[in-house]
mmCIF file of C-alpha atoms and ligand atoms in Angstrom:
data_model
loop_
_atom_site.group_PDB
_atom_site.id
_atom_site.type_symbol
_atom_site.label_atom_id
_atom_site.label_comp_id
_atom_site.label_asym_id
_atom_site.label_seq_id
_atom_site.Cartn_x
_atom_site.Cartn_y
_atom_site.Cartn_z
ATOM 1 C CA MET A 285 -79.235 -65.771 -43.747
ATOM 2 C CA SER A 286 -81.653 -62.837 -43.680
ATOM 3 C CA SER A 287 -85.281 -62.992 -44.826
ATOM 4 C CA VAL A 288 -86.091 -62.363 -48.472
ATOM 5 C CA ARG A 289 -89.820 -62.422 -47.842
ATOM 6 C CA LYS A 290 -90.818 -59.019 -49.206
ATOM 7 C CA PRO A 291 -94.205 -59.462 -50.915
ATOM 8 C CA LEU A 292 -93.999 -60.346 -54.593
ATOM 9 C CA VAL A 293 -96.730 -59.991 -57.208
ATOM 10 C CA ILE A 294 -96.118 -61.447 -60.655
ATOM 11 C CA GLY A 295 -98.393 -60.692 -63.607
ATOM 12 C CA ASN A 296 -98.566 -63.578 -66.088
ATOM 13 C CA TRP A 297 -100.091 -62.191 -69.270
ATOM 14 C CA LYS A 298 -100.122 -65.655 -70.853
ATOM 15 C CA MET A 299 -100.715 -65.569 -74.645
ATOM 16 C CA ASN A 300 -102.348 -62.143 -74.624
ATOM 17 C CA GLY A 301 -101.318 -58.842 -76.137
ATOM 18 C CA LEU A 302 -99.912 -57.739 -79.462
ATOM 19 C CA VAL A 303 -96.928 -55.414 -79.212
ATOM 20 C CA ALA A 304 -98.957 -52.186 -79.253
ATOM 21 C CA ALA A 305 -101.401 -53.369 -76.597
ATOM 22 C CA SER A 306 -98.567 -54.669 -74.396
ATOM 23 C CA GLY A 307 -96.893 -51.299 -74.599
ATOM 24 C CA ALA A 308 -100.105 -49.491 -73.719
ATOM 25 C CA LEU A 309 -100.720 -51.747 -70.721
ATOM 26 C CA THR A 310 -97.153 -51.290 -69.482
ATOM 27 C CA ARG A 311 -97.369 -47.494 -69.788
ATOM 28 C CA GLU A 312 -100.665 -47.410 -67.942
ATOM 29 C CA LEU A 313 -99.265 -49.630 -65.215
ATOM 30 C CA GLY A 314 -96.205 -47.435 -64.883
ATOM 31 C CA GLU A 315 -98.480 -44.445 -64.273
ATOM 32 C CA THR A 316 -100.923 -46.267 -62.009
ATOM 33 C CA LEU A 317 -98.544 -48.247 -59.838
ATOM 34 C CA ARG A 318 -96.168 -45.476 -58.838
ATOM 35 C CA THR A 319 -93.146 -46.808 -56.993
ATOM 36 C CA PRO A 320 -94.429 -49.949 -55.317
ATOM 37 C CA GLU A 321 -91.942 -49.758 -52.445
ATOM 38 C CA MET A 322 -93.823 -52.214 -50.277
ATOM 39 C CA CYS A 323 -94.106 -54.872 -52.906
ATOM 40 C CA GLU A 324 -91.872 -56.292 -55.620
ATOM 41 C CA VAL A 325 -93.677 -56.408 -58.971
ATOM 42 C CA VAL A 326 -92.804 -58.510 -62.024
ATOM 43 C CA LEU A 327 -94.454 -58.567 -65.461
ATOM 44 C CA CYS A 328 -94.309 -61.643 -67.694
ATOM 45 C CA PRO A 329 -95.497 -60.591 -71.166
ATOM 46 C CA PRO A 330 -95.420 -62.898 -74.200
ATOM 47 C CA PHE A 331 -91.963 -63.364 -75.802
ATOM 48 C CA THR A 332 -92.844 -61.036 -78.683
ATOM 49 C CA ALA A 333 -93.411 -58.127 -76.282
ATOM 50 C CA LEU A 334 -90.467 -58.743 -73.911
ATOM 51 C CA GLN A 335 -88.139 -56.265 -75.554
ATOM 52 C CA GLN A 336 -90.623 -53.422 -75.685
ATOM 53 C CA VAL A 337 -92.013 -53.997 -72.201
ATOM 54 C CA GLY A 338 -88.440 -54.232 -70.868
ATOM 55 C CA GLN A 339 -87.581 -50.868 -72.421
ATOM 56 C CA LEU A 340 -90.714 -49.257 -70.996
ATOM 57 C CA LEU A 341 -89.857 -50.581 -67.535
ATOM 58 C CA THR A 342 -86.477 -48.849 -67.518
ATOM 59 C CA GLY A 343 -86.432 -46.510 -64.556
ATOM 60 C CA LEU A 344 -89.534 -48.072 -62.998
ATOM 61 C CA LYS A 345 -89.293 -50.428 -60.051
ATOM 62 C CA ILE A 346 -91.022 -53.192 -61.957
ATOM 63 C CA ARG A 347 -89.043 -56.195 -63.153
ATOM 64 C CA LEU A 348 -89.284 -58.269 -66.276
ATOM 65 C CA GLY A 349 -89.969 -62.000 -66.376
ATOM 66 C CA ALA A 350 -90.574 -64.595 -69.088
ATOM 67 C CA GLN A 351 -93.311 -67.212 -69.159
ATOM 68 C CA ASN A 352 -91.016 -70.044 -70.174
ATOM 69 C CA GLY A 353 -87.455 -70.883 -71.202
ATOM 70 C CA PHE A 354 -85.598 -73.886 -72.644
ATOM 71 C CA PRO A 355 -82.937 -75.756 -70.642
ATOM 72 C CA ALA A 356 -80.186 -75.836 -73.302
ATOM 73 C CA ASP A 357 -78.108 -72.685 -73.889
ATOM 74 C CA LYS A 358 -78.192 -72.784 -77.691
ATOM 75 C CA GLY A 359 -78.362 -75.145 -80.631
ATOM 76 C CA ALA A 360 -80.793 -77.046 -82.814
ATOM 77 C CA PHE A 361 -84.004 -76.495 -80.840
ATOM 78 C CA THR A 362 -86.301 -74.898 -83.390
ATOM 79 C CA GLY A 363 -88.802 -72.528 -81.882
ATOM 80 C CA GLU A 364 -87.295 -72.470 -78.396
ATOM 81 C CA VAL A 365 -85.846 -69.570 -76.394
ATOM 82 C CA SER A 366 -82.928 -70.180 -74.044
ATOM 83 C CA MET A 367 -82.446 -68.832 -70.533
ATOM 84 C CA ALA A 368 -79.338 -67.039 -71.810
ATOM 85 C CA MET A 369 -81.514 -65.213 -74.358
ATOM 86 C CA LEU A 370 -84.007 -64.244 -71.662
ATOM 87 C CA ARG A 371 -81.232 -62.854 -69.489
ATOM 88 C CA ASP A 372 -79.828 -61.036 -72.503
ATOM 89 C CA ILE A 373 -83.135 -59.279 -73.142
ATOM 90 C CA GLY A 374 -83.355 -58.118 -69.519
ATOM 91 C CA CYS A 375 -85.382 -60.740 -67.678
ATOM 92 C CA ASP A 376 -84.794 -61.326 -63.968
ATOM 93 C CA TYR A 377 -87.417 -64.047 -63.527
ATOM 94 C CA VAL A 378 -88.771 -66.971 -65.536
ATOM 95 C CA LEU A 379 -91.877 -69.069 -64.926
ATOM 96 C CA VAL A 380 -91.148 -72.787 -64.999
ATOM 97 C CA GLY A 381 -93.597 -75.683 -65.064
ATOM 98 C CA HIS A 382 -96.816 -73.703 -65.387
ATOM 99 C CA SER A 383 -99.775 -76.112 -65.408
ATOM 100 C CA GLU A 384 -100.875 -74.886 -68.837
ATOM 101 C CA ARG A 385 -97.524 -76.045 -70.267
ATOM 102 C CA ARG A 386 -97.708 -79.304 -68.353
ATOM 103 C CA GLN A 387 -101.222 -79.843 -69.752
ATOM 104 C CA HIS A 388 -101.002 -78.558 -73.340
ATOM 105 C CA LEU A 389 -97.329 -79.288 -74.074
ATOM 106 C CA SER A 390 -96.902 -82.418 -71.935
ATOM 107 C CA GLU A 391 -94.025 -80.975 -69.917
ATOM 108 C CA GLY A 392 -92.944 -83.366 -67.175
ATOM 109 C CA ASP A 393 -91.124 -82.853 -63.894
ATOM 110 C CA GLY A 394 -87.744 -83.993 -65.279
ATOM 111 C CA PHE A 395 -87.833 -81.366 -68.008
ATOM 112 C CA VAL A 396 -89.047 -78.764 -65.530
ATOM 113 C CA ALA A 397 -86.156 -79.598 -63.172
ATOM 114 C CA ARG A 398 -83.661 -78.979 -65.994
ATOM 115 C CA LYS A 399 -85.244 -75.611 -66.683
ATOM 116 C CA VAL A 400 -84.826 -74.639 -63.032
ATOM 117 C CA VAL A 401 -81.090 -75.369 -63.185
ATOM 118 C CA ALA A 402 -80.668 -73.593 -66.520
ATOM 119 C CA ALA A 403 -82.454 -70.508 -65.192
ATOM 120 C CA VAL A 404 -80.256 -70.360 -62.099
ATOM 121 C CA SER A 405 -77.099 -70.786 -64.148
ATOM 122 C CA HIS A 406 -78.048 -67.695 -66.178
ATOM 123 C CA ASP A 407 -78.782 -65.596 -63.119
ATOM 124 C CA LEU A 408 -82.550 -65.793 -63.551
ATOM 125 C CA THR A 409 -84.812 -66.560 -60.600
ATOM 126 C CA PRO A 410 -87.007 -69.537 -61.526
ATOM 127 C CA VAL A 411 -90.634 -69.420 -60.403
ATOM 128 C CA LEU A 412 -91.559 -73.091 -60.125
ATOM 129 C CA CYS A 413 -95.308 -73.567 -60.573
ATOM 130 C CA VAL A 414 -97.029 -76.544 -58.949
ATOM 131 C CA GLY A 415 -100.640 -77.458 -58.291
ATOM 132 C CA GLU A 416 -103.098 -80.320 -58.327
ATOM 133 C CA SER A 417 -106.040 -80.932 -60.662
ATOM 134 C CA GLY A 418 -109.657 -81.110 -59.528
ATOM 135 C CA GLU A 419 -109.530 -84.923 -59.715
ATOM 136 C CA VAL A 420 -106.488 -85.157 -57.455
ATOM 137 C CA ARG A 421 -108.160 -82.786 -55.037
ATOM 138 C CA ALA A 422 -111.372 -84.819 -55.048
ATOM 139 C CA ALA A 423 -109.312 -87.914 -54.246
ATOM 140 C CA GLY A 424 -107.896 -86.137 -51.189
ATOM 141 C CA GLU A 425 -104.343 -86.363 -52.520
ATOM 142 C CA SER A 426 -103.503 -82.696 -53.034
ATOM 143 C CA GLU A 427 -100.666 -82.431 -50.545
ATOM 144 C CA SER A 428 -98.749 -85.540 -51.575
ATOM 145 C CA PHE A 429 -99.196 -84.618 -55.246
ATOM 146 C CA VAL A 430 -97.898 -81.071 -54.777
ATOM 147 C CA LEU A 431 -94.988 -82.152 -52.561
ATOM 148 C CA GLY A 432 -94.051 -84.681 -55.238
ATOM 149 C CA GLN A 433 -93.957 -81.926 -57.861
ATOM 150 C CA VAL A 434 -91.845 -79.770 -55.534
ATOM 151 C CA GLU A 435 -89.407 -82.609 -54.843
ATOM 152 C CA ARG A 436 -88.929 -83.493 -58.507
ATOM 153 C CA GLY A 437 -89.012 -79.930 -59.825
ATOM 154 C CA LEU A 438 -86.327 -78.749 -57.417
ATOM 155 C CA SER A 439 -84.318 -81.980 -57.432
ATOM 156 C CA MET A 440 -81.337 -80.356 -59.164
ATOM 157 C CA LEU A 441 -81.552 -76.900 -57.560
ATOM 158 C CA PRO A 442 -78.010 -75.812 -56.652
ATOM 159 C CA VAL A 443 -77.398 -75.144 -52.947
ATOM 160 C CA GLY A 444 -77.997 -71.494 -52.083
ATOM 161 C CA ALA A 445 -79.735 -70.643 -55.398
ATOM 162 C CA SER A 446 -82.622 -68.146 -55.337
ATOM 163 C CA PHE A 447 -86.006 -69.472 -56.358
ATOM 164 C CA VAL A 448 -89.707 -68.746 -55.940
ATOM 165 C CA LEU A 449 -92.438 -71.355 -55.772
ATOM 166 C CA ALA A 450 -96.039 -70.710 -56.826
ATOM 167 C CA TYR A 451 -98.872 -72.974 -55.722
ATOM 168 C CA GLU A 452 -101.546 -72.735 -58.397
ATOM 169 C CA PRO A 453 -104.271 -75.360 -58.062
ATOM 170 C CA VAL A 454 -105.367 -76.156 -61.621
ATOM 171 C CA TRP A 455 -109.056 -76.021 -60.664
ATOM 172 C CA ALA A 456 -108.632 -72.429 -59.459
ATOM 173 C CA ILE A 457 -106.940 -71.036 -62.584
ATOM 174 C CA GLY A 458 -109.199 -68.780 -64.631
ATOM 175 C CA THR A 459 -112.344 -70.168 -62.996
ATOM 176 C CA GLY A 460 -113.151 -67.457 -60.457
ATOM 177 C CA LEU A 461 -113.002 -70.206 -57.832
ATOM 178 C CA ALA A 462 -109.929 -69.290 -55.805
ATOM 179 C CA ALA A 463 -108.716 -71.570 -53.037
ATOM 180 C CA THR A 464 -109.551 -70.247 -49.596
ATOM 181 C CA ALA A 465 -106.691 -68.337 -48.027
ATOM 182 C CA ARG A 466 -106.587 -70.909 -45.219
ATOM 183 C CA ASP A 467 -106.301 -73.868 -47.578
ATOM 184 C CA ALA A 468 -103.625 -72.166 -49.674
ATOM 185 C CA ASN A 469 -101.738 -71.306 -46.505
ATOM 186 C CA ALA A 470 -101.944 -74.890 -45.272
ATOM 187 C CA MET A 471 -100.531 -76.183 -48.556
ATOM 188 C CA LEU A 472 -97.717 -73.649 -48.563
ATOM 189 C CA ALA A 473 -96.962 -74.384 -44.899
ATOM 190 C CA ALA A 474 -96.468 -78.024 -45.910
ATOM 191 C CA VAL A 475 -94.242 -76.953 -48.819
ATOM 192 C CA ARG A 476 -92.124 -74.664 -46.632
ATOM 193 C CA GLU A 477 -91.786 -77.371 -44.003
ATOM 194 C CA TRP A 478 -90.744 -79.906 -46.629
ATOM 195 C CA LEU A 479 -88.120 -77.600 -48.124
ATOM 196 C CA CYS A 480 -86.685 -76.823 -44.689
ATOM 197 C CA GLU A 481 -86.752 -80.371 -43.334
ATOM 198 C CA LYS A 482 -85.912 -82.435 -46.382
ATOM 199 C CA ARG A 483 -83.757 -80.039 -48.356
ATOM 200 C CA GLY A 484 -82.227 -78.064 -45.475
ATOM 201 C CA ILE A 485 -83.143 -74.708 -47.041
ATOM 202 C CA PRO A 486 -83.409 -71.970 -44.379
ATOM 203 C CA ARG A 487 -87.061 -70.933 -43.763
ATOM 204 C CA ASP A 488 -87.059 -67.323 -44.804
ATOM 205 C CA THR A 489 -84.705 -67.523 -47.771
ATOM 206 C CA PHE A 490 -87.368 -68.260 -50.401
ATOM 207 C CA ARG A 491 -90.814 -66.939 -51.283
ATOM 208 C CA LEU A 492 -94.012 -68.918 -51.711
ATOM 209 C CA LEU A 493 -96.848 -67.512 -53.844
ATOM 210 C CA TYR A 494 -100.456 -68.442 -54.387
ATOM 211 C CA GLY A 495 -102.055 -68.279 -57.857
ATOM 212 C CA GLY A 496 -105.539 -68.998 -59.206
ATOM 213 C CA SER A 497 -108.329 -66.399 -59.556
ATOM 214 C CA VAL A 498 -106.495 -63.767 -57.536
ATOM 215 C CA GLY A 499 -107.945 -60.256 -57.827
ATOM 216 C CA PRO A 500 -108.237 -56.995 -55.905
ATOM 217 C CA GLU A 501 -111.041 -58.467 -53.774
ATOM 218 C CA ASN A 502 -109.119 -61.415 -52.331
ATOM 219 C CA ILE A 503 -105.378 -60.676 -52.529
ATOM 220 C CA ALA A 504 -105.054 -59.217 -49.021
ATOM 221 C CA ASP A 505 -106.603 -62.365 -47.529
ATOM 222 C CA PHE A 506 -103.805 -64.391 -49.075
ATOM 223 C CA THR A 507 -100.850 -62.199 -48.137
ATOM 224 C CA ALA A 508 -102.226 -61.830 -44.586
ATOM 225 C CA GLN A 509 -101.441 -65.540 -44.156
ATOM 226 C CA ASN A 510 -98.117 -66.435 -42.585
ATOM 227 C CA GLU A 511 -96.824 -68.667 -45.353
ATOM 228 C CA ILE A 512 -97.997 -66.707 -48.419
ATOM 229 C CA ASP A 513 -95.533 -64.130 -49.712
ATOM 230 C CA GLY A 514 -97.486 -62.895 -52.730
ATOM 231 C CA ALA A 515 -99.341 -63.985 -55.834
ATOM 232 C CA LEU A 516 -99.007 -65.127 -59.416
ATOM 233 C CA VAL A 517 -101.814 -63.332 -61.234
ATOM 234 C CA GLY A 518 -103.291 -64.154 -64.636
ATOM 235 C CA GLY A 519 -106.532 -62.459 -65.733
ATOM 236 C CA ALA A 520 -106.368 -59.522 -63.312
ATOM 237 C CA SER A 521 -102.868 -58.621 -64.544
ATOM 238 C CA LEU A 522 -104.298 -57.680 -67.966
ATOM 239 C CA ASN A 523 -106.051 -54.648 -66.549
ATOM 240 C CA ALA A 524 -103.820 -51.882 -65.162
ATOM 241 C CA GLN A 525 -106.309 -50.664 -62.539
ATOM 242 C CA ALA A 526 -107.035 -54.190 -61.296
ATOM 243 C CA PHE A 527 -103.370 -55.169 -61.203
ATOM 244 C CA ALA A 528 -102.417 -51.978 -59.353
ATOM 245 C CA ALA A 529 -105.147 -52.752 -56.820
ATOM 246 C CA VAL A 530 -103.761 -56.281 -56.414
ATOM 247 C CA VAL A 531 -100.289 -54.888 -55.718
ATOM 248 C CA LEU A 532 -101.635 -52.455 -53.112
ATOM 249 C CA GLY A 533 -103.758 -55.172 -51.538
ATOM 250 C CA ALA A 534 -100.776 -57.532 -51.361
ATOM 251 C CA ALA A 535 -98.804 -54.944 -49.399
ATOM 252 C CA ARG A 536 -101.808 -54.237 -47.152
ATOM 253 C CA GLY A 537 -102.359 -57.897 -46.291
ATOM 254 C CA TYR A 538 -98.665 -58.412 -45.683
ATOM 255 C CA LEU A 539 -98.585 -55.596 -43.106
ATOM 256 C CA CYS A 540 -100.959 -57.656 -40.924
ATOM 257 C CA THR A 541 -98.260 -60.290 -40.460
ATOM 258 C CA ASN A 542 -94.810 -60.430 -38.938
ATOM 259 C CA LYS A 543 -93.105 -62.278 -41.778
HETATM 260 P P1 LIG B 28 -105.849 -66.488 -63.200
HETATM 261 O O1 LIG B 28 -105.378 -65.414 -62.234
HETATM 262 O O2 LIG B 28 -106.430 -65.934 -64.439
HETATM 263 O O3 LIG B 28 -106.704 -67.482 -62.499
HETATM 264 O O4 LIG B 28 -104.530 -67.277 -63.680
HETATM 265 C C1 LIG B 28 -103.641 -67.758 -62.736
HETATM 266 C C2 LIG B 28 -102.412 -68.207 -63.415
HETATM 267 O O5 LIG B 28 -102.393 -69.221 -64.081
HETATM 268 C C3 LIG B 28 -101.212 -67.373 -63.278
HETATM 269 O O6 LIG B 28 -100.081 -68.027 -63.722
#
């Protein structure tokens, strides 16, 4: 199977932006980014802005993603949004298992695994988020912890299904303390190896991202690493100039490699 490892930058706006502000940010990005041929770009606005942002992205080479989705297709799940609904509104991607949901909404790996399957069955590419806390890191158990999350989160992934995996160490999110590019690469090398060896997934048929305090100043260091195919960006994705610079930097770093 051929490589799918074109660089990918995903902006996760988290719970930020009323409809008007989301529209303004999307318009500004559309003007600033131009056609990002060298890099695939995805925006994940809040649910309330998905429709508008999706409409504004029509004709631009920027794709729409959601920050979360529920595993069941429909029914008595008050307050939830199904993968079918996300597909219906124009999403191509959905974040699954973000550490903020694991932390604040007690989402566990079993639930996350069901979301992965539901996303795939509705033709959405799941972006499985994994990452260790500062305590796990201090205990020297980062790799086994992250590989455990990968194993359980992808335990029901259908053979041949597209997916993306984002390594976001919890201690690096929103702190300004990014992992070093070398450490992130080492973790993602272990993840890629595990997926190839234990799950038999061909090496270059999935993308691995880094997330956690990524900005214009450090993105190229990450994508210049052999195992890092792009980034999941929080804070810097809320500013059009900064996000455009991240996208350019991702493509620049990537050119230094032979992925
Ligand atoms: P920051 O880029 O703000 O650290 O957030 C990372 C993140 O959680 C993206 O999903």
